[in-house]
Coordinates of C-alpha atoms and ligand atoms in Angstrom, one line a residue:
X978 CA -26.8 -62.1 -87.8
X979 CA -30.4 -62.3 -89.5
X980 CA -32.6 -59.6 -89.1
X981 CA -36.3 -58.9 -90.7
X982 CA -38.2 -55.9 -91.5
X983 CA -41.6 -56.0 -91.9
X984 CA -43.1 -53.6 -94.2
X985 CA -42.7 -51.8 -97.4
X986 CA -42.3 -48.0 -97.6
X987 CA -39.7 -45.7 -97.2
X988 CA -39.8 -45.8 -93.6
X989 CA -38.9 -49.3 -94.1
X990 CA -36.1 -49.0 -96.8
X991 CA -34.9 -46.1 -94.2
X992 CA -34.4 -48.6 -91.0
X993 CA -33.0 -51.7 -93.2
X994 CA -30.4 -48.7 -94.7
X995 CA -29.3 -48.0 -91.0
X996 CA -29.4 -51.8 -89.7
X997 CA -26.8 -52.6 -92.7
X998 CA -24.4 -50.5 -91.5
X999 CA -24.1 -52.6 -88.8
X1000 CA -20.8 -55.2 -89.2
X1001 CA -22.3 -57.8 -87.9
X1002 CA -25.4 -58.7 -90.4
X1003 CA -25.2 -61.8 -92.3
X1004 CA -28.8 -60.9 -94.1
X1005 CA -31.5 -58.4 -94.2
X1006 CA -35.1 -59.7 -95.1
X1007 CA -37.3 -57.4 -95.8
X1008 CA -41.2 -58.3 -95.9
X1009 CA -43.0 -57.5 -98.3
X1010 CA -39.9 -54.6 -99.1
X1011 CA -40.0 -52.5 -102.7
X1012 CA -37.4 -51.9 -105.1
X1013 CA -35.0 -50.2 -103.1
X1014 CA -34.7 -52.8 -100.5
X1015 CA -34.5 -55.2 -102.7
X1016 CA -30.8 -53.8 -103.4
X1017 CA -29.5 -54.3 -99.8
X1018 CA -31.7 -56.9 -98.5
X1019 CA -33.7 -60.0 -99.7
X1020 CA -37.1 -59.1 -100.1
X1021 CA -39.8 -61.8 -99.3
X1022 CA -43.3 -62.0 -100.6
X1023 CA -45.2 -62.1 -97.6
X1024 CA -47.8 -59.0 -96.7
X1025 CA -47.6 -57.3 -93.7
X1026 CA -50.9 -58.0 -92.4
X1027 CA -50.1 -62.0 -92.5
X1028 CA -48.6 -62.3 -89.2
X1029 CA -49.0 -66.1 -88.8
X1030 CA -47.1 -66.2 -92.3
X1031 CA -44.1 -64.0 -91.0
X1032 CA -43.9 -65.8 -87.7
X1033 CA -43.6 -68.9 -89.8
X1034 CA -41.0 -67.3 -91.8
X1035 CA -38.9 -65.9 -89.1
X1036 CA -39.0 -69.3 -87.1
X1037 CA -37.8 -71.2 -90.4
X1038 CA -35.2 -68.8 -91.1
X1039 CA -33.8 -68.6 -87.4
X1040 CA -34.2 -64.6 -87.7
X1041 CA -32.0 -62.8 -84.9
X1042 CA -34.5 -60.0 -84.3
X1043 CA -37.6 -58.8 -86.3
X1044 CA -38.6 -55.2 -86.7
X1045 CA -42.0 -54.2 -87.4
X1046 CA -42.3 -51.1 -89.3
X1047 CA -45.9 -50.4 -89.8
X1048 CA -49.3 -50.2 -87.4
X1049 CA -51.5 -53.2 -88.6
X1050 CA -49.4 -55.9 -87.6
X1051 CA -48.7 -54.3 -84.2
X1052 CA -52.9 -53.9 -83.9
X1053 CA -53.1 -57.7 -84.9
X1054 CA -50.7 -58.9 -81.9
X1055 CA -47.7 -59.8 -84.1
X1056 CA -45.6 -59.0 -81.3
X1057 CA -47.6 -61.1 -78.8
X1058 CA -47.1 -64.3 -81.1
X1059 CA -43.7 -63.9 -81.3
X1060 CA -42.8 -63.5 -77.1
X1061 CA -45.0 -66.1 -76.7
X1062 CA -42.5 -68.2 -78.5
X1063 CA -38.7 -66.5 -77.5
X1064 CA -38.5 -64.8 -80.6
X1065 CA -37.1 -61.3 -80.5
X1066 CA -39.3 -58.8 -81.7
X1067 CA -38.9 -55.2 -81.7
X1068 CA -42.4 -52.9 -81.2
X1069 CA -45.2 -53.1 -78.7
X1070 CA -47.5 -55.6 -77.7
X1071 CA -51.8 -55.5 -79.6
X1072 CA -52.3 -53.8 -76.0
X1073 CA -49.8 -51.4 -75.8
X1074 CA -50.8 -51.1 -79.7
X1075 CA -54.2 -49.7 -79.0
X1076 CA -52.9 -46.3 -78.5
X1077 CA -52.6 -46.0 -82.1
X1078 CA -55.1 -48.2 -83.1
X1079 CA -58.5 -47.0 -80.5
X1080 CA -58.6 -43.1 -80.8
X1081 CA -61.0 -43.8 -77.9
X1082 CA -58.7 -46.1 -76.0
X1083 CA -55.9 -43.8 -76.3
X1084 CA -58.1 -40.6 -75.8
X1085 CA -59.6 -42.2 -72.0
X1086 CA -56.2 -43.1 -71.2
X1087 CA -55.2 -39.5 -71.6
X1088 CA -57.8 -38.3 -69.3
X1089 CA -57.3 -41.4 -66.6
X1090 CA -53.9 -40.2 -66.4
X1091 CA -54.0 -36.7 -67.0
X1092 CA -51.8 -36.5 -70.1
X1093 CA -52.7 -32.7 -71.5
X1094 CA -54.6 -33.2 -74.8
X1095 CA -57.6 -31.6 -76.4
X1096 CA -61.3 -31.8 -75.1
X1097 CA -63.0 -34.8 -76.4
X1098 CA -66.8 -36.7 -76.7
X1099 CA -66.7 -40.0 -77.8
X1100 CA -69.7 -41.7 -79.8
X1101 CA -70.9 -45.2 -80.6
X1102 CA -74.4 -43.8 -82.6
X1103 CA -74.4 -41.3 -85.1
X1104 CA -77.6 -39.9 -83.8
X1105 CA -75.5 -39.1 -80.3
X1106 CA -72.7 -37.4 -82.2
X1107 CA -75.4 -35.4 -84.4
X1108 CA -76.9 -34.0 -81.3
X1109 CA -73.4 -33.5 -79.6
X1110 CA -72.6 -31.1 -83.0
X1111 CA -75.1 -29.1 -82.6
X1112 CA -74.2 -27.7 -79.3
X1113 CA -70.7 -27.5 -80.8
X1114 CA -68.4 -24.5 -81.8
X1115 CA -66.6 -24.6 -85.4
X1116 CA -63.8 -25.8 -86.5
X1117 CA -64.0 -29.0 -84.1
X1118 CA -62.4 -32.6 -85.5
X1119 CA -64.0 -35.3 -86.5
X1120 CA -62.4 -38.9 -86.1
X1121 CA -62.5 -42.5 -87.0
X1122 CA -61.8 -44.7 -83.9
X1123 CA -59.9 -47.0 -85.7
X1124 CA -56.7 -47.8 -88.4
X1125 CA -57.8 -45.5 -91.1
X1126 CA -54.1 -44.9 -92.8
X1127 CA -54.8 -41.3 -92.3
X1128 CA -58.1 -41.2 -93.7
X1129 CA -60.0 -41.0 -90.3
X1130 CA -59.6 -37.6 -89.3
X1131 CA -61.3 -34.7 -90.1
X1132 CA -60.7 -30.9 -89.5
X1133 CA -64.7 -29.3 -90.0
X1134 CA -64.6 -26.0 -90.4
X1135 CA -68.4 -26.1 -90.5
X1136 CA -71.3 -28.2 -88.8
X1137 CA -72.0 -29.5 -91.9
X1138 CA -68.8 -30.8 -92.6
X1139 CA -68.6 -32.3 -89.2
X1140 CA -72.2 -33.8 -90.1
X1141 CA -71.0 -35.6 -93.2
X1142 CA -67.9 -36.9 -91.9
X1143 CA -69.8 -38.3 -89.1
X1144 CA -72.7 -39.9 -91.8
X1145 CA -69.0 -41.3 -93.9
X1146 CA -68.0 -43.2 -90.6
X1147 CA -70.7 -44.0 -89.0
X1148 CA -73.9 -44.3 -91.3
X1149 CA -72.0 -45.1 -95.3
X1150 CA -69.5 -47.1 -93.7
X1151 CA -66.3 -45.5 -95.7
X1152 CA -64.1 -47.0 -93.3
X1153 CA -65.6 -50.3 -92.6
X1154 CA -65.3 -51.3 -88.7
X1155 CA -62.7 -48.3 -88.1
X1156 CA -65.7 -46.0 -88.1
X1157 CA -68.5 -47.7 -86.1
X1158 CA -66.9 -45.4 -83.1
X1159 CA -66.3 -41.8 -83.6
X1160 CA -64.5 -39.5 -81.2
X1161 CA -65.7 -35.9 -81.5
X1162 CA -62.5 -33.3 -80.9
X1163 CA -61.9 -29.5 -80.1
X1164 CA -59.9 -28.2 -82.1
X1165 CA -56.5 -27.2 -81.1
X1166 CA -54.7 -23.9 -82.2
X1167 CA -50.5 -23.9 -82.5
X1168 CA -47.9 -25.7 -84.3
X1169 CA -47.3 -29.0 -84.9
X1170 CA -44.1 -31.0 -84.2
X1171 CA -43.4 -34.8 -84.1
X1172 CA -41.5 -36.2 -81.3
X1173 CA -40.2 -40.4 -81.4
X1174 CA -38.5 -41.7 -78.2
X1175 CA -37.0 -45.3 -78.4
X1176 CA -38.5 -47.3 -74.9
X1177 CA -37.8 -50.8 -73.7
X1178 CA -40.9 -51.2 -71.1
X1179 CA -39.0 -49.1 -68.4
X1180 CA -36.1 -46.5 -70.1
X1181 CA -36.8 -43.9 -73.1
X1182 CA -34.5 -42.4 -75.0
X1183 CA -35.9 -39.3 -77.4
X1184 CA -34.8 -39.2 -81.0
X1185 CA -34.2 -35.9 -82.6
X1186 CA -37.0 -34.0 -83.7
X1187 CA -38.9 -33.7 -86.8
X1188 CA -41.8 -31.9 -88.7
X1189 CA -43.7 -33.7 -91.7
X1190 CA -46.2 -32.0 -94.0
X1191 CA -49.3 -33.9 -94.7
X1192 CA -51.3 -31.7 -97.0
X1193 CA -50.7 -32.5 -100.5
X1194 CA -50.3 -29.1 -102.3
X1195 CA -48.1 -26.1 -101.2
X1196 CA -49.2 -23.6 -98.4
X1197 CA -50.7 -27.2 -96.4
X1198 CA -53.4 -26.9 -99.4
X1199 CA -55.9 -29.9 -100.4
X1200 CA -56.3 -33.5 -99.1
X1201 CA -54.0 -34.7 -96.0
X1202 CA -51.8 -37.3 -96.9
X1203 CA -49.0 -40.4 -95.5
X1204 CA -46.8 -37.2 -95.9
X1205 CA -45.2 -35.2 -98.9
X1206 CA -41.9 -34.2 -97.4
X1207 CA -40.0 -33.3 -93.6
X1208 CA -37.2 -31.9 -92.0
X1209 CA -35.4 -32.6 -89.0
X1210 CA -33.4 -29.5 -86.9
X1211 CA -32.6 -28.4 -83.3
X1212 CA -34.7 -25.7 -83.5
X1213 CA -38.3 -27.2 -83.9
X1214 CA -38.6 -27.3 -80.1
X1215 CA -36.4 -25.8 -77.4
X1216 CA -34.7 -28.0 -74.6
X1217 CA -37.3 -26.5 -72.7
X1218 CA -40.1 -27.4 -74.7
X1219 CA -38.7 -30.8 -74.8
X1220 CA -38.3 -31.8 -71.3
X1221 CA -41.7 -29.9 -71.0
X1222 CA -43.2 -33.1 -73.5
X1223 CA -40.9 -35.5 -71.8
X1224 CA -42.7 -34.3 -68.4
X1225 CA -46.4 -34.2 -68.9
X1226 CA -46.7 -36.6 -72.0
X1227 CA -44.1 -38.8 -72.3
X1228 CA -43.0 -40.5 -69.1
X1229 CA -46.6 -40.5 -67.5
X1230 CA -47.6 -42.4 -70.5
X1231 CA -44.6 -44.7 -70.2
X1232 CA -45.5 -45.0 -66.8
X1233 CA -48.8 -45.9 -67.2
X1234 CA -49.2 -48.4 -70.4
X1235 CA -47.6 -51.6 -69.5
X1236 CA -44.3 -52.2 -70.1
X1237 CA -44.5 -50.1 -73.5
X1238 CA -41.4 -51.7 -76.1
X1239 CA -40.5 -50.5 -79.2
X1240 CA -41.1 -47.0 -80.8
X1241 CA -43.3 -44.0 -79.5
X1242 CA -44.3 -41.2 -81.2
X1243 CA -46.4 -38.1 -80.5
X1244 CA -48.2 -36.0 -82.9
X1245 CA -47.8 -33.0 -80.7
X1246 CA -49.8 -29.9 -80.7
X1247 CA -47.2 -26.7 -79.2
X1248 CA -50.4 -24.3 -77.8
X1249 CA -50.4 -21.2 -75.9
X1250 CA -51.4 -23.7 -72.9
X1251 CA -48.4 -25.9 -73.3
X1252 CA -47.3 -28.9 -75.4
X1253 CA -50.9 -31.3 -76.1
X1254 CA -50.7 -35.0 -77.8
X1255 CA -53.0 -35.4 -80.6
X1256 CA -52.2 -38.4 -81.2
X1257 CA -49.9 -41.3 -80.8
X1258 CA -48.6 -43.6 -83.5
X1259 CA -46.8 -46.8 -82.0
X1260 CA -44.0 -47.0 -84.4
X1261 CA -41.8 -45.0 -86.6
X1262 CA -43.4 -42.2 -88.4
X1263 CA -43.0 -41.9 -92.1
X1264 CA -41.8 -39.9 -93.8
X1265 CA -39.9 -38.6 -90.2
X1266 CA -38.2 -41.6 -89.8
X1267 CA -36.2 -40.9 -93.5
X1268 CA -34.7 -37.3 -91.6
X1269 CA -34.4 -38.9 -88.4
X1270 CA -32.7 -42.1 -88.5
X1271 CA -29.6 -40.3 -91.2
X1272 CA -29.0 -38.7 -87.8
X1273 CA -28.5 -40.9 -85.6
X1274 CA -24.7 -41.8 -85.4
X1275 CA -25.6 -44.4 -82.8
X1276 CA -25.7 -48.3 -84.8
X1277 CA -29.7 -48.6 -84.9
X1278 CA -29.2 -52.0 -84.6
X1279 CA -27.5 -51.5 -81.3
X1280 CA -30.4 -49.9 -79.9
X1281 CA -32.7 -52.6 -80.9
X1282 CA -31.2 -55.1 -79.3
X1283 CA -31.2 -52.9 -76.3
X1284 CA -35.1 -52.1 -76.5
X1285 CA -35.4 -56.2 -77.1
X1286 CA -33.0 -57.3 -74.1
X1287 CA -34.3 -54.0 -72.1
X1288 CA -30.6 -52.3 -71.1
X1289 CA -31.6 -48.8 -73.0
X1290 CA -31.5 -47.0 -69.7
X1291 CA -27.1 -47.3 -70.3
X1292 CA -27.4 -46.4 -73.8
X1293 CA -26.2 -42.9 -75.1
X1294 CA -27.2 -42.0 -78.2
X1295 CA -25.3 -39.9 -80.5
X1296 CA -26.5 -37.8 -83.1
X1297 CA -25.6 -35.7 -86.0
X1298 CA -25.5 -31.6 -85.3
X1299 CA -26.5 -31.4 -89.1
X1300 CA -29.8 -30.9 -90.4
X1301 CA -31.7 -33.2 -92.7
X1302 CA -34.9 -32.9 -95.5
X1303 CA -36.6 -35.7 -97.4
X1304 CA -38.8 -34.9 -99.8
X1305 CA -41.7 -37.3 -101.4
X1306 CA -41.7 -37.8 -105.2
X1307 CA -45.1 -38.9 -105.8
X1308 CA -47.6 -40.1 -108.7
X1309 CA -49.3 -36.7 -110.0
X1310 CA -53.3 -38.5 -109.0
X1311 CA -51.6 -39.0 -105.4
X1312 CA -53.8 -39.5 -103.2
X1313 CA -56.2 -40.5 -105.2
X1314 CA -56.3 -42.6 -108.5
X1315 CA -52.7 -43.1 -109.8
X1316 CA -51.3 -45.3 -112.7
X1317 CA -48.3 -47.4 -111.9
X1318 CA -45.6 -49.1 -113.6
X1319 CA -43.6 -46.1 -115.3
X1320 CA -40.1 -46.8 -115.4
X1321 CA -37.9 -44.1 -113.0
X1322 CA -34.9 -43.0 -114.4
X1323 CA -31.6 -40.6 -112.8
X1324 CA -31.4 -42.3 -109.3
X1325 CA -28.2 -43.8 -110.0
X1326 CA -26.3 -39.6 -110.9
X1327 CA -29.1 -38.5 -107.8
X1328 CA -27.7 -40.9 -105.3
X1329 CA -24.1 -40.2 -106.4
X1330 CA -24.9 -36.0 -105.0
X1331 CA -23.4 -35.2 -101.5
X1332 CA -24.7 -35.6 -98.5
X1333 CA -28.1 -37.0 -100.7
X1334 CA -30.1 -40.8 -99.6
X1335 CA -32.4 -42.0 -102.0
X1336 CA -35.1 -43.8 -100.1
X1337 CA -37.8 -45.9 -102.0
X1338 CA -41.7 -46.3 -101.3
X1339 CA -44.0 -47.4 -104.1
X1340 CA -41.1 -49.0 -106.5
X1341 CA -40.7 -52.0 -107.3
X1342 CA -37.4 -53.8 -109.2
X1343 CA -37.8 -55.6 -112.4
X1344 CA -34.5 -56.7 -114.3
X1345 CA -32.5 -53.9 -113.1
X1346 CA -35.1 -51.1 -114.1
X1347 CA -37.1 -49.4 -111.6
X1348 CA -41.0 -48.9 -111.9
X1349 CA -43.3 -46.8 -110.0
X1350 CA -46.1 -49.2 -108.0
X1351 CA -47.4 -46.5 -105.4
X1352 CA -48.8 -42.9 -105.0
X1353 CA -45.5 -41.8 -102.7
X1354 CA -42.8 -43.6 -104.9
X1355 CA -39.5 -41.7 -103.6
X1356 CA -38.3 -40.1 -100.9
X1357 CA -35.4 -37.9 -102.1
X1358 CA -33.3 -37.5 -98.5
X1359 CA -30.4 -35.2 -97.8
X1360 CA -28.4 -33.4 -95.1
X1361 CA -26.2 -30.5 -95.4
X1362 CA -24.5 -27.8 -93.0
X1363 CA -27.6 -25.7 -93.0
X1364 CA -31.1 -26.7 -93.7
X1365 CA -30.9 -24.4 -96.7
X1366 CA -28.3 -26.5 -97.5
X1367 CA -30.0 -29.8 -97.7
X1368 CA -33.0 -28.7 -98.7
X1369 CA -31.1 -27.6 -101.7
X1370 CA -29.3 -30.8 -102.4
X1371 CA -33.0 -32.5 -102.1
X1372 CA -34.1 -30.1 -104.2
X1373 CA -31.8 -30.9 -107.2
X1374 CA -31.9 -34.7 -106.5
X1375 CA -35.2 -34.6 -107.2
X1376 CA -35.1 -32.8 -110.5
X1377 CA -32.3 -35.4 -111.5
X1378 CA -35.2 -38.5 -111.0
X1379 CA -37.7 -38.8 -113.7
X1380 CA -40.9 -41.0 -114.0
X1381 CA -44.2 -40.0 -116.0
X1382 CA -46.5 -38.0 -113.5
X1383 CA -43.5 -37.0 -111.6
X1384 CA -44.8 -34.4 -108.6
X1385 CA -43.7 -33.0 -105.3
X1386 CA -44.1 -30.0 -103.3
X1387 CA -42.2 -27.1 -103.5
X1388 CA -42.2 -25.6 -99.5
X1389 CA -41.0 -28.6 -97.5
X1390 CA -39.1 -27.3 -94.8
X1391 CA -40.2 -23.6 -94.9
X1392 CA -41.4 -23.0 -91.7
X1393 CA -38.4 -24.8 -90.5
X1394 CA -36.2 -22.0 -92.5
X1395 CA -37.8 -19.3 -90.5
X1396 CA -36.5 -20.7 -87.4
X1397 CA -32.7 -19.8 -86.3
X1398 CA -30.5 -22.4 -86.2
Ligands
AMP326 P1 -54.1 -37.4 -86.3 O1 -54.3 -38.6 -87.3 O2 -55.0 -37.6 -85.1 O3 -52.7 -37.0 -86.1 O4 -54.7 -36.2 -87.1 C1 -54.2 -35.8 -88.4 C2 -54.0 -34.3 -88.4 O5 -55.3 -33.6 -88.1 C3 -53.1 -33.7 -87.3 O6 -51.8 -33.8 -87.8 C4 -53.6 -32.3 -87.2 O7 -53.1 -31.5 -88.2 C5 -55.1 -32.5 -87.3 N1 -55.7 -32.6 -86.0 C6 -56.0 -33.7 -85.4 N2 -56.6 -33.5 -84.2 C7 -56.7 -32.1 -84.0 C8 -57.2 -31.3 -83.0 N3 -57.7 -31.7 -81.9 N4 -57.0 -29.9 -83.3 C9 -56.4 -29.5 -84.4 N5 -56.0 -30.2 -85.4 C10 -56.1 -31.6 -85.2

C-alpha cells in the first residue's frame, strides 16, 4: 500500500510514525516532510500549498490514501480535487474547511446552531470595530478572520491594545487578506483543554485528550506560539465534562456542517458556565497530535481507511492508560528571527531512552547529519507510568540533543501534575 502525507512538522513526522506501523505499507511519501521523515518515508519536494502539484503526484504514483496534515491545503479545496477524481483523501472538504479558516464563518455557525461559545461582533471596517471598542469592557480579543498561523488573535488587556491590533489587521495590512475582516471577542475566563475526535461525515470517535502551551517563556509568559510543549492524561477533563463537549459542541456541529470527514478539533474554553469552543482547527493539532497519536493502540491507518470508506461508527478504538509529554526544542530567536542550519547532535543515545519518540519539525537531513531549518526544530516525546514519569524521561532526552541556540521551556505539563491521576 502507498500512502502520502502532506506536510512538514512534527505533527506530520508523528502520523507517518504511526501509519508505518501498519504491516501492510509498501511506501510512505511524505510532502514536503523534514529530516526525520525522511528516515521512514520518501520525502518529496512538493509544498504544501501546491495542491494541483500533489494531486499530480498522487495520481502518478497510484497513492492508496493521502493524508493532509496542515490547514492551507484543506482551505484551498485539496480535498475537493481529489473526490472529484476517486482518489482517497483523508480531511474535510474547502467548505467543511471554513471553520478553521473564516473566524466569522465558524463564529455565525456557532450562533445558527447554538453551539455555546463566547459573545462576538464581527467587522468589515476598521472604523466599525473602533466605535464597537469603545463601548467595550477590557480584556476583550481581537482576531484575524482568516489563516494567520497563530498570528491572528489577540488577547487586549487594554483599549489601546485592542485599537492597534485592529489598525495591524485592518488598516497596515500585517496579515494581508486574512485581516480585511475582524471578529471582535469577549473574553472568556477558565481553562483550556484540547479535544480531537476522528469523523467520517456521520460517526465520531473522540481521541484522548490533551493540553498544549502556546506562550513561549515559562509561567504562559511572552509571544503565543505553534506551541512549546503538551501532555496528554485522563485527568484534563472528567467523563462528565467530556460527554458534556460531545453534547453541546461536538455532535451539533457534526450534525450541522455537511458531511464533516477527517479530523476535528476544539480549542475549548472549561468556564464556570460550562465547556465553550473558541475555536476549531480542522485537522490534527500540533504539537497535541505528538502526545496523542503514541496513545492510540488502534493502527491509525486502520482508522483512516475507515473515516475514507465511512464505517467508523463499528470502530473501537483502543488506547494507552499511560500518560504522554512532548516537549518543543526550539531555535533560541523562536518566534521571531532565527538562524538555521546548525548541525543537532545526541538524537541517536536520546531516542535509544525508554519509553522516549523523537519527533522532528524544522530539520532537515543532509549526508547523514541533521541541521536545524525552523524555529520549533524537535519535539522530544515520551510516556511513562506517571506523568512525572515521562515528563522526566522528556526532560533528560532533551538535555541529551544539542544544536547552537538550543531552548525549551521548563513547566510543560505542570498544571497537568497538579491534577490526580
Ligand atoms: P485561537 O487561535 O482562536 O484558538 O486563539 C488563540 C488563543 O487565544 C487561545 O488558545 C486562547 O488562549 C486565547 N483566546 C482566544 N479567544 C479567546 C476568548 N474569547 N477568551 C479568552 N481567550 C481567548
Amino acid at each position: 500500500m502507498k500512502i502520502l502525507v502532506i506536510g512538514s512538522g512534527g505533527r506530520e513526522h508523528a502520523i507517518a510514525d504511526a501509519i508505518a506501523q501498519n504491516p501492510r505499507i509498501k511506501q510512505i511519501y511524505v510532502a514536503p516532510g523534514n529530516g526525520g521523515t525522511a528516515s521512514l518515508a520518501t520525502n518529496v519536494p512538493i509544498t504544501a500549498d501546491d495542491v494541483r502539484g500533489l494531486f499530480d503526484f498522487a495520481r502518478q504514483e497510484r497513492i492508496d490514501l493521502t493524508f493532509v496534515g496542515p490547514e492551507v491545503p484543506l482551505s484551498l479545496g485539496i480535498v475537493d480535487l481529489f473526490q472529484q477524481d476517486g482518489l482517497k483523501i483523508v480531511g474535510p472538504t474547502s467548505s467543511n474547511a471554513r471553520l478553521e479558516s473564516s473566524k466569522e464563518f465558524a463564529k455565525q455557525f456557532f450562533k445558527q446552531h447554538r453551539i455555546p461559545t463566547a459573545d462576538f461582533w464581527p467587522f468589515h471596517s476598521a472604523a466599525e470595530a473602533y466605535s464597537h471598542l469603545d463601548s467595550m469592557r477590557f480584556p476583550a480579543v481581537v482576531k484575524a478572520d482568516g489563516l494567520a498561523a497563530g498570528k491572528g488573535v489577540v488577547v487586549a488587556e487594554t483599549r489601546e491594545q485592542a485599537r492597534a491590533a485592529v489598525r495591524d489587521f485592518m488598516e497596515t495590512g500585517t496579515l494581508g487578506k486574512a485581516g480585511t475582516t475582524v471578529v471582535i471577542e469577549e473574553f472568556l475566563t477558565g481553562e483550556e483543554a484540547s479535544f480531537m475526535v476522528f469523523a467520517d461525515g456521520e460517526a465520531a470517535q473522540p481521541m484522548v485528550m490533551a493540553q498544549d502551551h502556546k506562550r513561549r517563556f515559562d509561567g504562559d509568559k511572552g509571544p503565543n506560539t505553534g506551541g512549546m510543549g503538551a501532555y496528554s492524561i485522563d485527568t484534563i477533563l472528567s467523563p462528565e465534562q467530556r460527554e458534556e463537549v460531545m453534547r453541546s459542541i461536538i455532535r451539533p456541529t457534526l450534525k450541522n456542517a455537511v458531511n464533516f470527514s477527517g479530523i476535528l478539533y476544539a480549542g475549548l474554553m472549561m468556564t464556570a458556565n460550562g465547556p465553550k469552543i473558541i475555536e476549531y482547527n480542522t485537522r490534527f493539532g500540533d504539537p497535541e497530535t505528538q502526545v496523542v497519536l503514541p496513545r492510540l493502540k488502534t493502527d491509525l491507518l486502520d482508522v483512516l481507511f475507515d473515516i475514507a470508506e465511512h464505517r467508523l461508527e463499528s470502530r473501537k478504538l483502543e488506547w494507552d492508560a499511560e500518560p504522554s509529554a512532548t516537549i518543543a526544542l526550539v531555535a533560541s530567536g523562536y518566534p521571531g528571527k532565527i538562524e538555521n542550519g546548525k548541525r543537532v547532535t545526541g538524537l541517536e543515545r536520546a531516542t535509544r531512552q525508554d519509553g522516549v519518540k523523537i519527533y522532528h519539525a524544522g530539520t532537515r537531513m543532509e549526508d547523514g547529519n541533521v541541521f536545524t531549518a525552523g524555529g520549533r526544530v524537535l519535539n522530544v516525546t515520551a510516556r511513562g507510568a506517571t506523568l512525572t514519569q515521562a515528563l522526566d524521561r522528556a526532560y533528560a532526552a532533551c538535555e541529551m540533543i544539542e544544536f547552537e541556540g538550543k531552548d525549551y521551556r521548563r513547566d510543560i505539563g505542570r498544571k497537568g501534575l497538579a491534577k490526580k491521576r
